[in-house]
Amino acid sequence: QQQVKQSPQSLIVQKGGISIINCAYENTAFDYFPWYQQFPGKGPALLIAIRPDVSEKKEGRFTISFNKSAKQFSLHIMDSQPGDSATYFCAAFTEDSNYQLIWGAGTKLIIKP
Amino acid sequence: DAGITQSPRYKITETGRQVTLMCHQTWSHSYMFWYRQDLGHGLRLIYYSAAADITDKGEVPDGYVVSRSKTENFPLTLESATRSQTSVYFCASSERGHPFGAFFGQGTRLTVV
């Protein structure tokens, strides 16, 4: 019940296309859903995050869509660029989790020029 | 330089040896975290600290020891390294305790042979 399932494992998108990464969870106590971006040799960096009382959040070309009833959320990257090539992680958090972020397994995104 | 730094960046050690990974942050953040990153698992919390001299276990603490005598330092010690501890280790710090807002170091790649 503590898992966050992320798909796909890897994704190749043409430059200018839309990249979509999906995550699903079981624990309805989760109350914060961040996405992280990680470049090779670097630590993860917070990209965008959403709370379950919001169905969508947009920051520039990055959008989180949240479906509370389906217990799913997704990251959309519009107009994908080669500089977006990285590994993306979804995660979930609840105040009751003793500071533990529950991480998805990651999606390696490659944007082809 | 401001930020969070980990040392060493790469380490090879033998099974059974003790090894210490260092983490130093210059922001005076109260909270610090240690994660390990393995392929297919995302990040898993090893230990965290809410303040100097306050530490607590995360998801995978066995075989690890931490200390926090000063706010800015949070070393992680593997008391008797095992091959299963081969991983990339990330240290992170956070001002408000919420791990999703944490800043990550660049990681230490540890290989136990």
CSV table of N, CA, C and O in Angstrom, one decimal, chain A:
chain,number,residue,atom,x,y,z
A,1,GLN,N,0.8,-1.2,0.0
A,1,GLN,CA,0.0,0.0,0.0
A,1,GLN,C,0.9,1.3,0.0
A,1,GLN,O,0.4,2.3,-0.4
A,2,GLN,N,2.1,1.1,0.4
A,2,GLN,CA,3.0,2.2,0.4
A,2,GLN,C,3.7,2.5,-1.0
A,2,GLN,O,4.4,3.4,-1.1
A,3,GLN,N,3.4,1.7,-2.0
A,3,GLN,CA,4.1,1.8,-3.2
A,3,GLN,C,3.6,2.9,-4.1
A,3,GLN,O,2.4,3.3,-4.0
A,4,VAL,N,4.5,3.4,-4.9
A,4,VAL,CA,4.1,4.3,-6.0
A,4,VAL,C,4.6,3.6,-7.3
A,4,VAL,O,5.8,3.4,-7.4
A,5,LYS,N,3.7,3.3,-8.2
A,5,LYS,CA,4.1,2.6,-9.4
A,5,LYS,C,4.2,3.6,-10.6
A,5,LYS,O,3.2,4.3,-10.9
A,6,GLN,N,5.3,3.6,-11.2
A,6,GLN,CA,5.6,4.6,-12.3
A,6,GLN,C,5.8,3.9,-13.6
A,6,GLN,O,6.5,2.8,-13.7
A,7,SER,N,5.3,4.5,-14.6
A,7,SER,CA,5.5,3.9,-16.0
A,7,SER,C,5.5,5.0,-17.0
A,7,SER,O,4.9,6.1,-16.8
A,8,PRO,N,6.2,4.9,-18.1
A,8,PRO,CA,7.0,3.7,-18.5
A,8,PRO,C,8.4,3.8,-17.8
A,8,PRO,O,8.7,4.8,-17.3
A,9,GLN,N,9.1,2.7,-18.0
A,9,GLN,CA,10.5,2.7,-17.5
A,9,GLN,C,11.4,3.6,-18.3
A,9,GLN,O,12.3,4.3,-17.8
A,10,SER,N,11.1,3.7,-19.6
A,10,SER,CA,11.9,4.5,-20.5
A,10,SER,C,11.0,5.0,-21.6
A,10,SER,O,9.9,4.4,-21.9
A,11,LEU,N,11.4,6.2,-22.1
A,11,LEU,CA,10.5,6.9,-23.1
A,11,LEU,C,11.3,7.7,-24.0
A,11,LEU,O,12.2,8.4,-23.6
A,12,ILE,N,11.0,7.5,-25.3
A,12,ILE,CA,11.7,8.3,-26.3
A,12,ILE,C,10.7,9.2,-27.0
A,12,ILE,O,9.7,8.6,-27.5
A,13,VAL,N,10.9,10.5,-27.1
A,13,VAL,CA,10.0,11.4,-27.7
A,13,VAL,C,10.8,12.3,-28.7
A,13,VAL,O,11.9,12.7,-28.4
A,14,GLN,N,10.1,12.6,-29.8
A,14,GLN,CA,10.7,13.6,-30.7
A,14,GLN,C,10.7,15.0,-30.2
A,14,GLN,O,9.7,15.4,-29.4
A,15,LYS,N,11.7,15.7,-30.5
A,15,LYS,CA,11.7,17.2,-30.1
A,15,LYS,C,10.4,17.8,-30.5
A,15,LYS,O,9.9,17.7,-31.7
A,16,GLY,N,9.8,18.6,-29.6
A,16,GLY,CA,8.6,19.3,-29.9
A,16,GLY,C,7.3,18.5,-29.5
A,16,GLY,O,6.2,19.0,-29.5
A,17,GLY,N,7.5,17.2,-29.2
A,17,GLY,CA,6.4,16.4,-28.8
A,17,GLY,C,6.0,16.5,-27.4
A,17,GLY,O,6.6,17.3,-26.6
A,18,ILE,N,5.0,15.7,-27.0
A,18,ILE,CA,4.6,15.7,-25.6
A,18,ILE,C,5.1,14.5,-24.9
A,18,ILE,O,4.8,13.4,-25.4
A,19,SER,N,5.7,14.6,-23.8
A,19,SER,CA,6.2,13.5,-23.0
A,19,SER,C,5.2,13.3,-21.8
A,19,SER,O,4.8,14.2,-21.2
A,20,ILE,N,4.8,12.0,-21.7
A,20,ILE,CA,3.8,11.7,-20.6
A,20,ILE,C,4.3,10.6,-19.7
A,20,ILE,O,4.6,9.5,-20.3
A,21,ILE,N,4.4,10.8,-18.5
A,21,ILE,CA,4.8,9.8,-17.5
A,21,ILE,C,3.7,9.6,-16.5
A,21,ILE,O,3.2,10.6,-16.0
A,22,ASN,N,3.4,8.4,-16.1
A,22,ASN,CA,2.3,8.1,-15.3
A,22,ASN,C,2.7,7.5,-14.0
A,22,ASN,O,3.7,6.7,-13.9
A,23,CYS,N,1.9,7.8,-12.9
A,23,CYS,CA,2.2,7.2,-11.6
A,23,CYS,C,0.8,6.8,-11.0
A,23,CYS,O,-0.2,7.5,-11.2
A,24,ALA,N,0.8,5.7,-10.2
A,24,ALA,CA,-0.4,5.3,-9.5
A,24,ALA,C,0.0,5.0,-8.1
A,24,ALA,O,1.1,4.5,-7.8
A,25,TYR,N,-0.9,5.2,-7.2
A,25,TYR,CA,-0.7,4.9,-5.8
A,25,TYR,C,-1.9,4.2,-5.1
A,25,TYR,O,-3.0,4.2,-5.7
A,26,GLU,N,-1.7,3.7,-3.9
A,26,GLU,CA,-2.8,3.0,-3.2
A,26,GLU,C,-3.2,3.7,-2.0
A,26,GLU,O,-4.4,3.8,-1.6
A,27,ASN,N,-2.2,4.3,-1.3
A,27,ASN,CA,-2.5,4.9,0.0
A,27,ASN,C,-3.2,6.2,-0.1
A,27,ASN,O,-2.6,7.2,-0.5
A,28,THR,N,-4.4,6.3,0.3
A,28,THR,CA,-5.2,7.5,0.2
A,28,THR,C,-4.8,8.6,1.2
A,28,THR,O,-5.3,9.7,1.2
A,29,ALA,N,-3.9,8.2,2.1
A,29,ALA,CA,-3.4,9.2,3.1
A,29,ALA,C,-2.3,10.1,2.5
A,29,ALA,O,-2.0,11.2,3.1
A,30,PHE,N,-1.8,9.8,1.3
A,30,PHE,CA,-0.8,10.7,0.7
A,30,PHE,C,-1.4,12.0,0.4
A,30,PHE,O,-2.6,12.1,-0.1
A,31,ASP,N,-0.7,13.1,0.7
A,31,ASP,CA,-1.3,14.4,0.6
A,31,ASP,C,-0.3,15.4,-0.2
A,31,ASP,O,-0.6,16.6,-0.1
A,32,TYR,N,0.7,14.8,-0.8
A,32,TYR,CA,1.6,15.7,-1.5
A,32,TYR,C,2.3,14.8,-2.6
A,32,TYR,O,2.8,13.7,-2.2
A,33,PHE,N,2.3,15.3,-3.8
A,33,PHE,CA,2.8,14.5,-4.9
A,33,PHE,C,3.8,15.3,-5.7
A,33,PHE,O,3.5,16.0,-6.6
A,34,PRO,N,5.1,15.1,-5.4
A,34,PRO,CA,6.1,15.9,-6.2
A,34,PRO,C,6.7,15.1,-7.3
A,34,PRO,O,6.6,13.8,-7.3
A,35,TRP,N,7.2,15.8,-8.3
A,35,TRP,CA,8.0,15.2,-9.4
A,35,TRP,C,9.4,15.7,-9.3
A,35,TRP,O,9.6,16.9,-9.1
A,36,TYR,N,10.4,14.8,-9.5
A,36,TYR,CA,11.8,15.2,-9.5
A,36,TYR,C,12.4,14.9,-10.9
A,36,TYR,O,12.0,14.0,-11.6
A,37,GLN,N,13.4,15.7,-11.2
A,37,GLN,CA,14.2,15.6,-12.4
A,37,GLN,C,15.6,15.3,-12.0
A,37,GLN,O,16.2,16.0,-11.2
A,38,GLN,N,16.2,14.3,-12.6
A,38,GLN,CA,17.6,14.0,-12.3
A,38,GLN,C,18.4,13.8,-13.5
A,38,GLN,O,18.1,13.0,-14.4
A,39,PHE,N,19.5,14.6,-13.6
A,39,PHE,CA,20.4,14.5,-14.7
A,39,PHE,C,21.6,13.5,-14.3
A,39,PHE,O,21.9,13.4,-13.1
A,40,PRO,N,22.2,12.9,-15.3
A,40,PRO,CA,23.3,11.9,-14.9
A,40,PRO,C,24.4,12.6,-14.0
A,40,PRO,O,24.8,13.7,-14.3
A,41,GLY,N,24.7,11.9,-13.0
A,41,GLY,CA,25.8,12.4,-12.1
A,41,GLY,C,25.3,13.5,-11.1
A,41,GLY,O,26.2,14.1,-10.4
A,42,LYS,N,24.0,13.8,-11.1
A,42,LYS,CA,23.5,14.8,-10.2
A,42,LYS,C,22.5,14.2,-9.3
A,42,LYS,O,21.9,13.2,-9.5
A,43,GLY,N,22.2,15.0,-8.2
A,43,GLY,CA,21.1,14.6,-7.4
A,43,GLY,C,19.8,15.0,-7.9
A,43,GLY,O,19.7,15.8,-8.8
A,44,PRO,N,18.7,14.4,-7.5
A,44,PRO,CA,17.3,14.8,-8.0
A,44,PRO,C,17.1,16.2,-7.6
A,44,PRO,O,17.5,16.7,-6.6
A,45,ALA,N,16.3,16.9,-8.4
A,45,ALA,CA,15.8,18.3,-8.1
A,45,ALA,C,14.3,18.3,-8.3
A,45,ALA,O,13.7,17.8,-9.2
A,46,LEU,N,13.7,19.0,-7.3
A,46,LEU,CA,12.2,19.1,-7.3
A,46,LEU,C,11.8,19.9,-8.6
A,46,LEU,O,12.3,21.0,-8.8
A,47,LEU,N,10.9,19.4,-9.3
A,47,LEU,CA,10.4,20.0,-10.6
A,47,LEU,C,9.1,20.7,-10.4
A,47,LEU,O,9.0,21.9,-10.7
A,48,ILE,N,8.2,20.0,-9.8
A,48,ILE,CA,6.8,20.5,-9.7
A,48,ILE,C,6.1,19.6,-8.7
A,48,ILE,O,6.4,18.4,-8.6
A,49,ALA,N,5.1,20.1,-8.0
A,49,ALA,CA,4.4,19.2,-7.0
A,49,ALA,C,2.9,19.6,-7.0
A,49,ALA,O,2.6,20.8,-7.3
A,50,ILE,N,2.1,18.7,-6.5
A,50,ILE,CA,0.7,19.0,-6.5
A,50,ILE,C,0.1,18.4,-5.2
A,50,ILE,O,0.6,17.4,-4.7
A,51,ARG,N,-1.0,19.0,-4.7
A,51,ARG,CA,-1.8,18.4,-3.6
A,51,ARG,C,-3.0,17.8,-4.2
A,51,ARG,O,-3.5,18.2,-5.2
A,52,PRO,N,-3.7,16.8,-3.5
A,52,PRO,CA,-4.8,16.1,-4.1
A,52,PRO,C,-6.1,16.9,-4.2
A,52,PRO,O,-7.0,16.4,-4.8
A,53,ASP,N,-6.1,18.1,-3.7
A,53,ASP,CA,-7.3,18.9,-3.8
A,53,ASP,C,-7.3,19.7,-5.1
A,53,ASP,O,-8.2,20.5,-5.4
A,54,VAL,N,-6.3,19.5,-5.9
A,54,VAL,CA,-6.1,20.2,-7.2
A,54,VAL,C,-6.0,19.2,-8.3
A,54,VAL,O,-5.3,18.2,-8.2
A,55,SER,N,-6.7,19.4,-9.4
A,55,SER,CA,-6.7,18.4,-10.5
A,55,SER,C,-5.6,18.7,-11.5
A,55,SER,O,-5.2,17.7,-12.2
A,56,GLU,N,-5.1,19.9,-11.5
A,56,GLU,CA,-4.0,20.2,-12.5
A,56,GLU,C,-3.1,21.3,-12.0
A,56,GLU,O,-3.7,22.3,-11.4
A,57,LYS,N,-1.9,21.2,-12.3
A,57,LYS,CA,-0.9,22.3,-11.9
A,57,LYS,C,0.1,22.4,-13.1
A,57,LYS,O,0.6,21.5,-13.5
A,58,LYS,N,0.3,23.7,-13.5
A,58,LYS,CA,1.1,23.9,-14.6
A,58,LYS,C,2.2,24.9,-14.2
A,58,LYS,O,2.0,25.9,-13.6
A,59,GLU,N,3.4,24.5,-14.7
A,59,GLU,CA,4.6,25.5,-14.5
A,59,GLU,C,5.4,25.4,-15.8
A,59,GLU,O,6.1,24.5,-16.0
A,60,GLY,N,5.2,26.5,-16.6
A,60,GLY,CA,5.9,26.5,-17.8
A,60,GLY,C,5.4,25.4,-18.7
A,60,GLY,O,4.2,25.2,-19.0
A,61,ARG,N,6.4,24.6,-19.2
A,61,ARG,CA,6.0,23.5,-20.1
A,61,ARG,C,5.6,22.2,-19.3
A,61,ARG,O,5.3,21.2,-19.9
A,62,PHE,N,5.7,22.2,-18.0
A,62,PHE,CA,5.5,21.1,-17.2
A,62,PHE,C,4.1,21.2,-16.5
A,62,PHE,O,3.8,22.2,-15.9
A,63,THR,N,3.3,20.1,-16.6
A,63,THR,CA,2.0,20.0,-16.1
A,63,THR,C,1.8,18.7,-15.3
A,63,THR,O,2.2,17.7,-15.8
A,64,ILE,N,1.3,18.8,-14.1
A,64,ILE,CA,0.8,17.6,-13.4
A,64,ILE,C,-0.7,17.5,-13.5
A,64,ILE,O,-1.4,18.5,-13.2
A,65,SER,N,-1.2,16.4,-13.9
A,65,SER,CA,-2.6,16.1,-13.9
A,65,SER,C,-2.8,15.1,-12.8
A,65,SER,O,-2.1,14.1,-12.6
A,66,PHE,N,-3.9,15.3,-12.0
A,66,PHE,CA,-4.1,14.5,-10.8
A,66,PHE,C,-5.6,14.0,-10.9
A,66,PHE,O,-6.5,14.7,-11.0
A,67,ASN,N,-5.7,12.6,-10.8
A,67,ASN,CA,-7.1,12.0,-10.7
A,67,ASN,C,-7.2,11.3,-9.4
A,67,ASN,O,-6.7,10.2,-9.2
A,68,LYS,N,-7.9,12.0,-8.5
A,68,LYS,CA,-8.0,11.5,-7.1
A,68,LYS,C,-8.8,10.2,-7.1
A,68,LYS,O,-8.4,9.2,-6.3
A,69,SER,N,-9.9,10.1,-7.8
A,69,SER,CA,-10.7,8.9,-7.8
A,69,SER,C,-10.0,7.6,-8.3
A,69,SER,O,-10.1,6.5,-7.8
A,70,ALA,N,-9.2,7.8,-9.3
A,70,ALA,CA,-8.4,6.7,-9.9
A,70,ALA,C,-7.1,6.5,-9.2
A,70,ALA,O,-6.4,5.5,-9.5
A,71,LYS,N,-6.7,7.4,-8.3
A,71,LYS,CA,-5.4,7.4,-7.6
A,71,LYS,C,-4.3,7.3,-8.5
A,71,LYS,O,-3.4,6.5,-8.5
A,72,GLN,N,-4.3,8.2,-9.5
A,72,GLN,CA,-3.3,8.3,-10.5
A,72,GLN,C,-2.9,9.8,-10.7
A,72,GLN,O,-3.7,10.7,-10.5
A,73,PHE,N,-1.6,10.0,-11.1
A,73,PHE,CA,-1.2,11.3,-11.4
A,73,PHE,C,-0.1,11.2,-12.5
A,73,PHE,O,0.5,10.2,-12.6
A,74,SER,N,0.0,12.2,-13.3
A,74,SER,CA,0.9,12.1,-14.4
A,74,SER,C,1.6,13.5,-14.7
A,74,SER,O,1.1,14.5,-14.3
A,75,LEU,N,2.8,13.4,-15.3
A,75,LEU,CA,3.6,14.5,-15.7
A,75,LEU,C,3.5,14.6,-17.2
A,75,LEU,O,3.8,13.7,-17.9
A,76,HIS,N,3.2,15.8,-17.7
A,76,HIS,CA,3.2,16.1,-19.1
A,76,HIS,C,4.2,17.2,-19.4
A,76,HIS,O,4.2,18.2,-18.7
A,77,ILE,N,5.1,16.9,-20.3
A,77,ILE,CA,6.1,17.9,-20.7
A,77,ILE,C,5.7,18.3,-22.1
A,77,ILE,O,5.8,17.5,-23.1
A,78,MET,N,5.3,19.5,-22.3
A,78,MET,CA,4.9,20.0,-23.6
A,78,MET,C,6.1,20.5,-24.4
A,78,MET,O,7.1,20.9,-23.7
A,79,ASP,N,6.0,20.5,-25.7
A,79,ASP,CA,7.1,21.0,-26.5
A,79,ASP,C,8.5,20.4,-26.0
A,79,ASP,O,9.4,21.2,-25.7
A,80,SER,N,8.6,19.1,-25.8
A,80,SER,CA,9.8,18.5,-25.3
A,80,SER,C,11.1,18.9,-26.0
A,80,SER,O,11.1,18.9,-27.2
A,81,GLN,N,12.1,19.2,-25.2
A,81,GLN,CA,13.4,19.6,-25.8
A,81,GLN,C,14.5,18.7,-25.4
A,81,GLN,O,14.4,18.0,-24.4
A,82,PRO,N,15.6,18.6,-26.2
A,82,PRO,CA,16.7,17.7,-25.8
A,82,PRO,C,17.2,17.9,-24.4
A,82,PRO,O,17.6,17.0,-23.8
A,83,GLY,N,17.2,19.2,-23.9
A,83,GLY,CA,17.6,19.5,-22.6
A,83,GLY,C,16.7,18.9,-21.5
A,83,GLY,O,17.1,18.9,-20.3
A,84,ASP,N,15.5,18.4,-21.9
A,84,ASP,CA,14.6,17.7,-20.9
A,84,ASP,C,15.0,16.3,-20.7
A,84,ASP,O,14.5,15.6,-19.9
A,85,SER,N,16.0,15.8,-21.5
A,85,SER,CA,16.4,14.4,-21.4
A,85,SER,C,17.0,14.2,-20.0
A,85,SER,O,18.0,14.8,-19.6
A,86,ALA,N,16.4,13.3,-19.2
A,86,ALA,CA,16.8,13.1,-17.8
A,86,ALA,C,16.0,11.9,-17.3
A,86,ALA,O,15.1,11.4,-18.0
A,87,THR,N,16.2,11.6,-16.1
A,87,THR,CA,15.3,10.6,-15.4
A,87,THR,C,14.3,11.3,-14.5
A,87,THR,O,14.7,12.2,-13.8
A,88,TYR,N,13.1,11.0,-14.6
A,88,TYR,CA,12.0,11.6,-13.9
A,88,TYR,C,11.5,10.7,-12.8
A,88,TYR,O,11.2,9.5,-13.1
A,89,PHE,N,11.3,11.2,-11.6
A,89,PHE,CA,10.7,10.4,-10.6
A,89,PHE,C,9.5,11.0,-10.0
A,89,PHE,O,9.5,12.2,-9.8
A,90,CYS,N,8.4,10.2,-9.9
A,90,CYS,CA,7.3,10.7,-9.1
A,90,CYS,C,7.5,10.2,-7.7
A,90,CYS,O,8.3,9.3,-7.4
A,91,ALA,N,6.8,10.9,-6.7
A,91,ALA,CA,6.9,10.5,-5.3
A,91,ALA,C,5.6,10.9,-4.6
A,91,ALA,O,4.7,11.6,-5.2
A,92,ALA,N,5.4,10.4,-3.4
A,92,ALA,CA,4.2,10.7,-2.6
A,92,ALA,C,4.6,10.8,-1.2
A,92,ALA,O,5.6,10.2,-0.7
A,93,PHE,N,3.9,11.6,-0.5
A,93,PHE,CA,4.3,12.0,0.9
A,93,PHE,C,3.0,12.2,1.7
A,93,PHE,O,2.0,12.7,1.2
A,94,THR,N,3.1,11.7,3.0
A,94,THR,CA,2.1,12.1,3.9
A,94,THR,C,2.7,12.5,5.2
A,94,THR,O,3.8,12.0,5.6
A,95,GLU,N,2.1,13.4,5.9
A,95,GLU,CA,2.6,13.9,7.1
A,95,GLU,C,2.8,12.8,8.2
A,95,GLU,O,3.6,12.9,9.1
A,96,ASP,N,2.1,11.7,8.0
A,96,ASP,CA,2.1,10.6,8.9
A,96,ASP,C,3.3,9.7,8.6
A,96,ASP,O,3.4,8.7,9.3
A,97,SER,N,4.0,9.9,7.6
A,97,SER,CA,5.0,8.9,7.1
A,97,SER,C,6.4,9.1,7.7
A,97,SER,O,7.3,8.5,7.2
A,98,ASN,N,6.5,9.9,8.7
A,98,ASN,CA,7.8,10.0,9.4
A,98,ASN,C,8.9,10.5,8.4
A,98,ASN,O,10.0,10.0,8.4
A,99,TYR,N,8.5,11.5,7.6
A,99,TYR,CA,9.5,12.2,6.7
A,99,TYR,C,9.9,11.3,5.5
A,99,TYR,O,10.8,11.6,4.8
A,100,GLN,N,9.2,10.2,5.3
A,100,GLN,CA,9.5,9.3,4.2
A,100,GLN,C,8.8,9.7,3.0
A,100,GLN,O,7.6,9.6,2.9
A,101,LEU,N,9.5,10.0,1.9
A,101,LEU,CA,9.0,10.1,0.6
A,101,LEU,C,8.9,8.8,0.0
A,101,LEU,O,9.9,8.0,0.1
A,102,ILE,N,7.8,8.4,-0.6
A,102,ILE,CA,7.7,7.1,-1.3
A,102,ILE,C,8.0,7.4,-2.8
A,102,ILE,O,7.2,8.2,-3.4
A,103,TRP,N,9.0,6.8,-3.3
A,103,TRP,CA,9.5,7.2,-4.7
A,103,TRP,C,9.0,6.1,-5.7
A,103,TRP,O,9.0,4.9,-5.4
A,104,GLY,N,8.7,6.6,-6.9
A,104,GLY,CA,8.5,5.7,-8.0
A,104,GLY,C,9.9,5.2,-8.5
A,104,GLY,O,10.9,5.7,-8.0
A,105,ALA,N,9.9,4.3,-9.4
A,105,ALA,CA,11.2,3.7,-9.8
A,105,ALA,C,11.9,4.5,-10.9
A,105,ALA,O,13.1,4.2,-11.2
A,106,GLY,N,11.3,5.5,-11.4
A,106,GLY,CA,11.9,6.4,-12.4
A,106,GLY,C,11.6,6.1,-13.8
A,106,GLY,O,11.3,4.9,-14.2
A,107,THR,N,11.6,7.1,-14.6
A,107,THR,CA,11.5,7.0,-16.1
A,107,THR,C,12.6,7.7,-16.8
A,107,THR,O,12.8,8.9,-16.5
A,108,LYS,N,13.3,7.0,-17.6
A,108,LYS,CA,14.4,7.6,-18.3
A,108,LYS,C,13.8,8.2,-19.6
A,108,LYS,O,13.4,7.4,-20.5
A,109,LEU,N,13.9,9.5,-19.7
A,109,LEU,CA,13.3,10.2,-20.9
A,109,LEU,C,14.4,10.6,-21.8
A,109,LEU,O,15.4,11.3,-21.4
A,110,ILE,N,14.3,10.3,-23.1
A,110,ILE,CA,15.2,10.8,-24.1
A,110,ILE,C,14.4,11.5,-25.2
A,110,ILE,O,13.4,11.0,-25.7
A,111,ILE,N,14.9,12.8,-25.4
A,111,ILE,CA,14.2,13.6,-26.4
A,111,ILE,C,15.1,13.6,-27.6
A,111,ILE,O,16.3,14.1,-27.6
A,112,LYS,N,14.6,13.1,-28.8
A,112,LYS,CA,15.4,13.0,-30.0
A,112,LYS,C,15.3,14.3,-30.7
A,112,LYS,O,14.2,14.8,-31.0
A,113,PRO,N,16.5,14.9,-31.2
A,113,PRO,CA,16.5,16.2,-31.9
A,113,PRO,C,15.8,16.1,-33.2
A,113,PRO,O,15.7,15.0,-33.8
